[in-house]
Short mmCIF file of C-alpha atoms and ligand atoms in Angstrom, two decimals:
data_model
loop_
_atom_site.label_atom_id
_atom_site.label_comp_id
_atom_site.label_asym_id
_atom_site.label_seq_id
_atom_site.Cartn_x
_atom_site.Cartn_y
_atom_site.Cartn_z
CA MET A 1 49.48 203.21 -37.44
CA THR A 2 51.37 206.51 -37.32
CA ALA A 3 52.25 208.21 -40.61
CA LYS A 4 55.84 207.04 -40.15
CA GLN A 5 54.77 203.41 -39.67
CA GLN A 6 52.59 203.69 -42.74
CA VAL A 7 55.55 204.96 -44.77
CA LYS A 8 57.77 202.15 -43.43
CA HIS A 9 55.06 199.75 -44.64
CA LEU A 10 55.06 201.57 -48.00
CA LEU A 11 58.86 201.30 -48.36
CA ASP A 12 58.66 197.53 -47.77
CA PHE A 13 55.84 197.35 -50.32
CA ILE A 14 57.96 199.19 -52.91
CA ASP A 15 61.10 197.17 -52.17
CA ASN A 16 59.09 193.98 -52.70
CA SER A 17 57.71 195.34 -55.99
CA PRO A 18 60.62 195.98 -58.38
CA SER A 19 58.37 195.63 -61.46
CA PRO A 20 54.63 196.04 -62.22
CA TRP A 21 54.29 192.23 -62.21
CA HIS A 22 55.76 192.14 -58.71
CA ALA A 23 53.58 195.09 -57.62
CA VAL A 24 50.44 193.09 -58.41
CA ALA A 25 51.87 190.09 -56.54
CA SER A 26 52.54 192.40 -53.54
CA VAL A 27 48.92 193.59 -53.64
CA GLU A 28 47.76 189.95 -53.65
CA THR A 29 49.95 189.23 -50.63
CA ALA A 30 48.60 192.28 -48.79
CA ILE A 31 44.95 191.30 -49.29
CA GLN A 32 45.40 187.63 -48.40
CA LYS A 33 44.44 187.90 -44.76
CA PHE A 34 41.37 189.98 -45.64
CA HIS A 35 39.76 187.03 -47.43
CA PHE A 36 39.51 188.41 -50.96
CA VAL A 37 38.49 185.79 -53.52
CA ARG A 38 40.31 185.75 -56.85
CA LEU A 39 37.98 185.70 -59.85
CA ASP A 40 38.93 184.21 -63.19
CA GLU A 41 37.78 186.20 -66.22
CA THR A 42 37.13 182.97 -68.14
CA ALA A 43 34.80 181.57 -65.45
CA LYS A 44 31.24 182.47 -64.45
CA TRP A 45 31.08 184.87 -61.51
CA GLN A 46 28.73 184.60 -58.56
CA LEU A 47 28.97 187.59 -56.26
CA GLN A 48 27.53 188.12 -52.78
CA ALA A 49 26.65 191.44 -51.15
CA GLY A 50 29.54 192.27 -48.81
CA GLY A 51 31.80 189.84 -50.72
CA ARG A 52 35.44 190.75 -51.42
CA TYR A 53 36.89 189.90 -54.80
CA TYR A 54 39.76 190.68 -57.14
CA VAL A 55 40.69 190.17 -60.76
CA VAL A 56 44.18 190.20 -62.27
CA ARG A 57 44.63 190.78 -65.99
CA ASP A 58 47.90 189.67 -67.56
CA ASP A 59 49.81 189.73 -64.24
CA SER A 60 50.38 193.50 -63.99
CA SER A 61 46.94 195.13 -63.65
CA ILE A 62 44.55 194.37 -60.82
CA VAL A 63 41.03 195.41 -59.81
CA LEU A 64 39.81 194.68 -56.28
CA PHE A 65 36.26 195.28 -55.15
CA VAL A 66 33.95 194.90 -52.20
CA VAL A 67 30.30 194.47 -53.18
CA GLY A 68 28.26 197.05 -51.26
CA ARG A 69 25.23 196.38 -49.05
CA LYS A 70 23.33 198.56 -51.49
CA THR A 71 23.39 197.62 -55.17
CA PRO A 72 25.44 199.78 -57.55
CA ALA A 73 22.15 201.02 -59.03
CA GLU A 74 21.25 202.38 -55.60
CA SER A 75 24.56 203.93 -54.62
CA GLY A 76 27.11 203.63 -57.43
CA PHE A 77 30.79 202.66 -57.38
CA ARG A 78 33.48 204.37 -55.29
CA ILE A 79 36.68 203.87 -57.25
CA VAL A 80 40.29 204.77 -56.56
CA GLY A 81 42.53 204.35 -59.62
CA ALA A 82 46.34 204.35 -59.70
CA HIS A 83 49.13 202.78 -61.76
CA THR A 84 51.58 199.95 -61.14
CA ASP A 85 54.25 200.90 -63.69
CA SER A 86 57.14 203.36 -63.50
CA PRO A 87 59.34 204.74 -66.26
CA GLY A 88 62.74 203.19 -66.85
CA PHE A 89 64.44 200.61 -69.07
CA ARG A 90 63.24 197.32 -70.54
CA ILE A 91 65.66 194.65 -71.81
CA ARG A 92 65.59 194.04 -75.57
CA PRO A 93 64.80 190.43 -76.65
CA ASN A 94 68.21 189.93 -78.27
CA GLY A 95 69.83 192.45 -75.96
CA ALA A 96 72.88 190.51 -74.75
CA THR A 97 75.97 191.43 -76.76
CA VAL A 98 79.74 191.39 -76.22
CA SER A 99 82.57 193.60 -77.37
CA ASP A 100 86.11 193.70 -76.05
CA GLY A 101 85.19 190.99 -73.56
CA LEU A 102 82.48 193.12 -71.94
CA ALA A 103 78.91 191.81 -72.09
CA ARG A 104 76.16 194.38 -72.18
CA LEU A 105 72.36 194.33 -72.26
CA GLY A 106 70.62 196.55 -74.79
CA VAL A 107 67.60 198.41 -73.49
CA GLU A 108 64.51 200.22 -74.72
CA ILE A 109 63.30 203.25 -72.82
CA TYR A 110 59.93 202.69 -71.14
CA GLY A 111 57.95 205.91 -70.69
CA GLY A 112 59.77 209.11 -69.71
CA PRO A 113 62.49 208.45 -67.12
CA ILE A 114 65.17 211.00 -66.19
CA LEU A 115 67.89 209.02 -67.94
CA VAL A 116 70.90 210.40 -66.08
CA THR A 117 69.54 209.22 -62.73
CA PHE A 118 70.18 205.64 -63.87
CA THR A 119 73.94 206.21 -64.13
CA ASP A 120 76.20 204.84 -61.35
CA ARG A 121 73.31 203.07 -59.59
CA ASP A 122 73.23 199.48 -58.31
CA LEU A 123 70.79 198.20 -60.93
CA SER A 124 69.22 194.81 -61.39
CA LEU A 125 66.38 193.06 -63.23
CA ALA A 126 62.85 191.98 -62.38
CA GLY A 127 59.90 190.87 -64.47
CA ARG A 128 58.38 187.65 -65.68
CA ILE A 129 59.33 184.76 -67.92
CA SER A 130 57.23 182.48 -70.09
CA PHE A 131 58.29 178.85 -70.39
CA LEU A 132 57.19 175.37 -71.41
CA GLU A 133 56.45 172.88 -68.68
CA ASP A 134 56.55 169.15 -69.48
CA GLY A 135 57.26 170.01 -73.10
CA LYS A 136 53.74 171.31 -73.83
CA GLN A 137 52.17 173.40 -71.04
CA LEU A 138 52.79 177.14 -71.39
CA ARG A 139 53.45 178.82 -68.04
CA HIS A 140 54.70 182.17 -66.80
CA LYS A 141 56.11 183.31 -63.48
CA PRO A 142 57.78 186.33 -61.90
CA VAL A 143 61.55 186.47 -61.90
CA ARG A 144 63.84 188.73 -59.91
CA PHE A 145 67.59 189.11 -59.54
CA ASP A 146 68.25 190.21 -55.96
CA GLN A 147 71.89 191.16 -56.28
CA SER A 148 73.22 194.24 -58.03
CA LEU A 149 73.61 192.90 -61.58
CA LEU A 150 73.97 195.80 -63.99
CA ARG A 151 75.48 199.24 -64.20
CA LEU A 152 75.61 202.33 -66.40
CA PRO A 153 78.98 203.86 -65.41
CA ASN A 154 79.33 207.56 -66.10
CA LEU A 155 82.07 208.92 -68.28
CA ALA A 156 84.81 210.44 -66.11
CA ILE A 157 84.78 214.22 -65.98
CA HIS A 158 88.20 214.18 -67.68
CA MET A 159 86.49 212.93 -70.84
CA ASN A 160 83.38 215.05 -70.47
CA ARG A 161 84.64 218.41 -69.29
CA GLY A 162 81.41 220.26 -70.02
CA VAL A 163 79.15 217.96 -68.03
CA ASN A 164 78.45 220.41 -65.21
CA GLU A 165 77.76 223.29 -67.60
CA ASP A 166 75.88 221.46 -70.35
CA GLY A 167 74.29 218.62 -68.39
CA LEU A 168 74.73 214.93 -69.06
CA LYS A 169 73.22 213.96 -72.40
CA LEU A 170 73.00 210.25 -73.13
CA HIS A 171 72.48 208.99 -76.68
CA LYS A 172 69.37 206.82 -76.41
CA GLN A 173 70.55 204.14 -78.80
CA ASN A 174 74.31 204.01 -78.27
CA GLU A 175 74.98 205.06 -74.70
CA LEU A 176 72.37 203.22 -72.63
CA PRO A 177 73.35 199.51 -72.91
CA LEU A 178 74.03 198.27 -69.38
CA LEU A 179 77.26 196.53 -68.41
CA LEU A 180 76.59 192.95 -67.33
CA ALA A 181 79.78 190.82 -67.17
CA GLN A 182 83.32 190.24 -68.30
CA LEU A 183 83.32 187.19 -70.58
CA THR A 184 86.06 184.87 -71.79
CA ALA A 185 86.57 184.36 -75.53
CA GLU A 186 84.58 181.07 -75.37
CA GLN A 187 81.52 182.56 -73.69
CA LEU A 188 78.72 183.78 -75.94
CA PRO A 189 76.57 186.59 -74.53
CA LYS A 190 73.09 185.31 -75.41
CA PRO A 191 73.43 181.79 -73.94
CA TYR A 192 75.29 183.34 -71.00
CA PHE A 193 72.40 185.68 -70.23
CA LEU A 194 69.83 182.91 -70.74
CA GLU A 195 71.70 180.80 -68.19
CA LEU A 196 71.60 183.69 -65.70
CA LEU A 197 67.86 183.93 -66.28
CA ALA A 198 67.52 180.18 -65.76
CA GLN A 199 69.38 180.37 -62.44
CA ALA A 200 67.33 183.31 -61.18
CA SER A 201 64.00 181.71 -62.13
CA GLY A 202 64.73 178.06 -61.41
CA ILE A 203 63.54 177.21 -64.94
CA ASP A 204 65.73 175.24 -67.30
CA ALA A 205 67.24 177.49 -70.01
CA ALA A 206 65.94 175.18 -72.76
CA GLN A 207 62.35 175.70 -71.54
CA ILE A 208 62.42 179.52 -71.50
CA LEU A 209 60.57 181.02 -74.47
CA SER A 210 60.30 184.75 -73.74
CA TRP A 211 60.38 187.37 -71.02
CA ASP A 212 59.47 190.89 -69.91
CA LEU A 213 62.29 192.39 -67.86
CA ALA A 214 62.41 195.81 -66.21
CA VAL A 215 65.55 197.42 -64.80
CA TYR A 216 65.25 198.37 -61.14
CA ASP A 217 67.41 200.05 -58.51
CA THR A 218 68.38 197.65 -55.71
CA GLN A 219 68.85 200.40 -53.12
CA LYS A 220 66.15 200.11 -50.49
CA GLY A 221 63.90 202.92 -49.35
CA VAL A 222 65.02 205.25 -46.54
CA PHE A 223 63.77 208.06 -44.35
CA TRP A 224 65.85 211.22 -44.60
CA GLY A 225 65.97 214.81 -43.28
CA ALA A 226 66.98 216.20 -39.88
CA ASN A 227 63.71 214.97 -38.43
CA GLN A 228 63.35 212.04 -40.83
CA GLU A 229 60.35 213.87 -42.23
CA PHE A 230 61.06 212.81 -45.83
CA TYR A 231 61.47 209.45 -47.51
CA ALA A 232 63.16 208.27 -50.71
CA ASP A 233 62.79 205.18 -52.87
CA SER A 234 62.29 204.20 -56.49
CA GLN A 235 58.76 204.04 -58.00
CA ILE A 236 57.10 206.34 -55.44
CA ASP A 237 55.22 207.44 -58.58
CA ASN A 238 52.92 205.62 -58.37
CA LEU A 239 53.26 202.73 -55.96
CA ALA A 240 52.71 205.22 -53.10
CA SER A 241 49.18 205.86 -54.44
CA CYS A 242 48.46 202.14 -54.93
CA HIS A 243 49.61 201.54 -51.36
CA ALA A 244 47.55 204.43 -49.95
CA ALA A 245 44.40 203.19 -51.71
CA LEU A 246 45.03 199.67 -50.48
CA GLN A 247 45.61 200.78 -46.89
CA ALA A 248 42.42 202.84 -47.04
CA LEU A 249 40.42 199.85 -48.25
CA LEU A 250 41.97 197.20 -45.98
CA ASP A 251 40.31 198.49 -42.85
CA ASP A 252 37.84 196.26 -41.02
CA THR A 253 35.29 199.04 -40.55
CA VAL A 254 35.47 200.04 -44.23
CA LEU A 255 35.26 196.45 -45.44
CA ASP A 256 32.47 195.36 -43.10
CA SER A 257 30.19 198.34 -43.53
CA ALA A 258 30.62 199.21 -47.24
CA GLN A 259 27.32 200.58 -48.52
CA SER A 260 28.53 201.48 -52.01
CA THR A 261 30.58 199.01 -54.03
CA LEU A 262 34.22 199.92 -53.36
CA VAL A 263 36.85 199.47 -56.05
CA CYS A 264 40.64 199.80 -56.26
CA ALA A 265 41.91 199.68 -59.85
CA PHE A 266 45.67 199.57 -60.39
CA PHE A 267 46.71 199.67 -64.02
CA ASP A 268 49.91 198.93 -65.87
CA HIS A 269 50.95 201.00 -68.92
CA GLU A 270 50.07 204.47 -67.59
CA GLU A 271 53.57 205.71 -68.34
CA ILE A 272 53.19 204.81 -72.02
CA GLY A 273 49.68 206.21 -72.55
CA SER A 274 47.35 203.57 -71.03
CA GLU A 275 46.22 202.21 -74.42
CA SER A 276 46.38 198.46 -73.93
CA HIS A 277 44.09 195.60 -72.95
CA ILE A 278 45.20 196.01 -69.34
CA GLY A 279 45.67 199.80 -69.27
CA ALA A 280 43.19 202.44 -68.09
CA GLY A 281 42.36 203.18 -71.75
CA GLY A 282 41.45 199.52 -72.32
CA SER A 283 38.36 197.58 -71.35
CA PHE A 284 39.59 196.05 -68.07
CA LEU A 285 37.81 198.20 -65.49
CA ALA A 286 34.70 198.61 -67.66
CA ASP A 287 34.54 194.82 -68.07
CA VAL A 288 34.80 194.22 -64.33
CA LEU A 289 32.10 196.82 -63.55
CA GLN A 290 29.89 195.32 -66.26
CA ARG A 291 30.20 191.89 -64.69
CA ILE A 292 29.34 193.29 -61.26
CA HIS A 293 26.20 194.71 -62.88
CA ILE A 294 25.33 191.36 -64.43
CA ALA A 295 25.64 189.71 -61.03
CA THR A 296 23.72 192.34 -59.06
CA ALA A 297 21.37 194.22 -61.39
CA THR A 298 17.76 193.34 -61.99
CA GLU A 299 17.14 195.59 -64.99
CA ARG A 300 19.26 196.69 -67.95
CA GLU A 301 18.91 200.33 -67.00
CA ASP A 302 20.61 199.62 -63.65
CA SER A 303 24.13 199.78 -65.05
CA ALA A 304 23.60 203.30 -66.44
CA ARG A 305 22.03 204.38 -63.12
CA ALA A 306 25.06 203.02 -61.26
CA LEU A 307 27.66 204.78 -63.41
CA ALA A 308 25.72 208.05 -63.25
CA GLN A 309 26.24 208.17 -59.48
CA SER A 310 29.76 206.74 -59.31
CA PHE A 311 32.94 208.59 -58.47
CA LEU A 312 36.57 208.00 -59.45
CA ILE A 313 39.51 209.35 -57.50
CA SER A 314 42.53 209.20 -59.78
CA ALA A 315 45.43 209.03 -57.34
CA ASP A 316 48.82 209.91 -58.77
CA MET A 317 51.74 211.91 -57.47
CA ALA A 318 52.09 215.71 -57.73
CA HIS A 319 55.09 218.05 -58.16
CA ALA A 320 56.26 219.47 -54.82
CA TYR A 321 58.00 222.85 -54.75
CA GLN A 322 61.81 222.55 -54.89
CA PRO A 323 63.25 225.87 -53.66
CA ASN A 324 66.35 225.64 -55.89
CA PHE A 325 64.14 225.93 -58.97
CA PRO A 326 61.48 228.55 -58.21
CA ALA A 327 60.98 229.40 -61.89
CA ALA A 328 59.67 225.90 -62.64
CA TYR A 329 56.38 226.53 -60.82
CA ASP A 330 53.37 228.78 -61.17
CA ALA A 331 53.97 231.12 -58.23
CA ASP A 332 50.36 230.87 -57.02
CA HIS A 333 50.22 227.09 -57.16
CA ARG A 334 53.30 225.94 -55.35
CA VAL A 335 52.55 222.83 -53.30
CA PHE A 336 54.71 221.63 -50.43
CA VAL A 337 55.59 218.23 -49.00
CA ASN A 338 53.94 217.35 -45.69
CA LYS A 339 51.17 219.91 -46.32
CA GLY A 340 48.53 217.48 -47.55
CA PRO A 341 47.10 215.89 -50.71
CA VAL A 342 47.20 218.00 -53.85
CA ILE A 343 44.15 218.52 -56.05
CA LYS A 344 45.43 218.86 -59.61
CA SER A 345 43.54 220.73 -62.27
CA ASN A 346 44.20 221.69 -65.89
CA ALA A 347 42.00 223.72 -68.21
CA ASN A 348 42.84 221.37 -71.11
CA ARG A 349 41.73 218.30 -69.13
CA ARG A 350 45.13 216.72 -68.71
CA TYR A 351 43.66 216.18 -65.24
CA SER A 352 40.04 215.14 -64.79
CA SER A 353 39.22 217.49 -61.89
CA GLU A 354 36.38 219.99 -62.26
CA SER A 355 34.49 222.24 -59.89
CA VAL A 356 32.06 219.63 -58.55
CA SER A 357 34.56 216.78 -58.15
CA ILE A 358 37.06 219.17 -56.52
CA ALA A 359 34.41 220.39 -54.09
CA ARG A 360 33.53 216.82 -53.12
CA PHE A 361 37.17 215.95 -52.52
CA ILE A 362 37.61 219.07 -50.36
CA GLN A 363 34.58 217.93 -48.33
CA TRP A 364 36.11 214.50 -47.76
CA CYS A 365 39.41 216.13 -46.71
CA GLU A 366 37.61 218.38 -44.23
CA GLU A 367 35.57 215.51 -42.83
CA ALA A 368 38.78 213.48 -42.42
CA GLY A 369 40.67 216.40 -40.83
CA VAL A 370 43.21 216.40 -43.67
CA PRO A 371 44.71 219.57 -45.25
CA HIS A 372 44.69 219.95 -49.03
CA GLN A 373 46.51 222.02 -51.66
CA ARG A 374 45.74 223.15 -55.21
CA TYR A 375 48.05 222.72 -58.20
CA THR A 376 48.14 223.84 -61.80
CA HIS A 377 51.15 223.53 -64.09
CA ARG A 378 52.98 226.47 -65.67
CA SER A 379 51.35 227.47 -68.97
CA ASP A 380 54.70 227.56 -70.79
CA LEU A 381 55.48 223.93 -69.90
CA PRO A 382 53.59 220.90 -71.19
CA CYS A 383 51.49 219.35 -68.42
CA GLY A 384 51.70 215.63 -67.60
CA SER A 385 48.57 213.52 -67.34
CA THR A 386 47.18 210.53 -65.43
CA ILE A 387 44.68 207.72 -65.81
CA GLY A 388 41.99 210.16 -64.55
CA PRO A 389 40.82 211.74 -67.83
CA ILE A 390 41.16 208.43 -69.69
CA ALA A 391 39.26 206.18 -67.25
CA SER A 392 36.65 208.84 -66.56
CA ALA A 393 35.94 209.27 -70.29
CA LYS A 394 35.87 205.53 -70.86
CA LEU A 395 33.36 204.91 -68.05
CA GLY A 396 31.41 208.17 -68.25
CA ILE A 397 31.84 208.91 -64.57
CA ARG A 398 32.88 211.93 -62.57
CA SER A 399 36.51 212.07 -61.45
CA VAL A 400 39.05 214.13 -59.56
CA ASP A 401 42.85 214.01 -59.91
CA VAL A 402 44.72 214.11 -56.63
CA GLY A 403 48.09 212.99 -55.30
CA CYS A 404 50.79 213.48 -52.70
CA PRO A 405 53.48 216.06 -53.49
CA MET A 406 56.88 214.61 -54.35
CA TRP A 407 60.30 215.60 -55.68
CA ALA A 408 62.13 214.28 -58.73
CA MET A 409 59.22 212.53 -60.42
CA HIS A 410 60.56 209.90 -62.88
CA SER A 411 64.02 209.83 -61.31
CA VAL A 412 65.11 206.32 -60.35
CA ARG A 413 65.32 207.73 -56.81
CA GLU A 414 62.29 209.87 -55.93
CA SER A 415 61.36 211.43 -52.61
CA ALA A 416 58.32 212.71 -50.74
CA GLY A 417 56.99 213.74 -47.31
CA VAL A 418 56.06 211.28 -44.55
CA GLN A 419 52.93 213.12 -43.37
CA ASP A 420 51.33 213.24 -46.80
CA HIS A 421 51.11 209.48 -47.11
CA GLY A 422 49.17 209.26 -43.85
CA TYR A 423 46.91 212.12 -44.97
CA MET A 424 46.16 210.38 -48.26
CA ILE A 425 45.22 207.12 -46.55
CA LYS A 426 42.92 209.04 -44.22
CA VAL A 427 41.03 210.90 -46.93
CA LEU A 428 40.69 207.82 -49.15
CA ARG A 429 39.35 205.89 -46.17
CA ARG A 430 36.80 208.67 -45.66
CA PHE A 431 35.85 208.40 -49.36
CA PHE A 432 35.36 204.63 -49.09
CA GLY A 433 33.45 204.95 -45.83
CA ASP A 434 31.18 207.80 -46.99
ZN1 ZN B 501 52.29 208.63 -62.14
#
């Protein structure tokens, strides 16, 4: 595939993944024809060398792995980690309210979105619902509203004269509820919303017990620029990295000749600190690796030997240079779209990269014929972080933080360069095939 075809594939992947629960379902769909076997954490596992497996924890984190021809004790794990969640809004449990005939949904802020980018967008909802089947069986399933359902209309400039000088400031409690419907005096907002949820999910309203609902932007991904060299969509951070890792792994040569045990680990909850039973700070990946050891190791010491020679690439997006804001960047570490994967480093370990892991990644780039760039954040601005330092500390393995450069990270509409996505797939494929 050309880089452009790969990005088209990515845009479809994102548009089919409006929430972390849907992102995991999209990964499952993508791996179907590659004969991955789903493992249940409550069952006993029997693994074969060369076998392809995956584990989902709580619907929104997933670990896929291919057992290598060599045991992990002989050649370690090759892991690419990324995250399935993106910052935005989550609907409050009793969020549906009405005043002056206008129904609204109250929201909590999830992670650190750029709030103003959610104004005047064609928003909708996606997530999962939990319900009772046959009066006793607890079930859960994804739910998605396809049509534009919600909106956060801006205040007209005539009522906010300073908006272009002072910026748009939204009060997080009072000014974020999303407009949902115009109701008659007889209609009550909570049953009204529950009925909408019932229609969208096909589950009877009386059976619905609870839900997790994320707000998403219904506008589909596009290419843009005079040469269509850029693309825009929601959730590029970090579904682009999940997609690149997946495309690198789902290659017949990589899958058939894996010597090391290859792992893709996509976690929810990165945007809120990763501390959960399914996040990178939780036990999920460590548990899966431990169970691979149990199935393949002959001695207790083998698991320590395996981890000591493993490598984690933490793949997450990087901040591309935006020429309108030159002062936002360290002048010597400006990175540009379409100029290759970015190796991110930070003296205070907000990124996991260090001399040795950086050198290895540079080697893989050179072997794959892929350019690379180096980034550090300005010292007078707080630096973001990734799953890299967290997962690497948890597992005790070496790690590097890399990612494709992008603009407007945490906007509801982000953008990036077409070539970089192809470059990232290439270098990750080299890593898996090494
Ligand atoms: Zn990210």
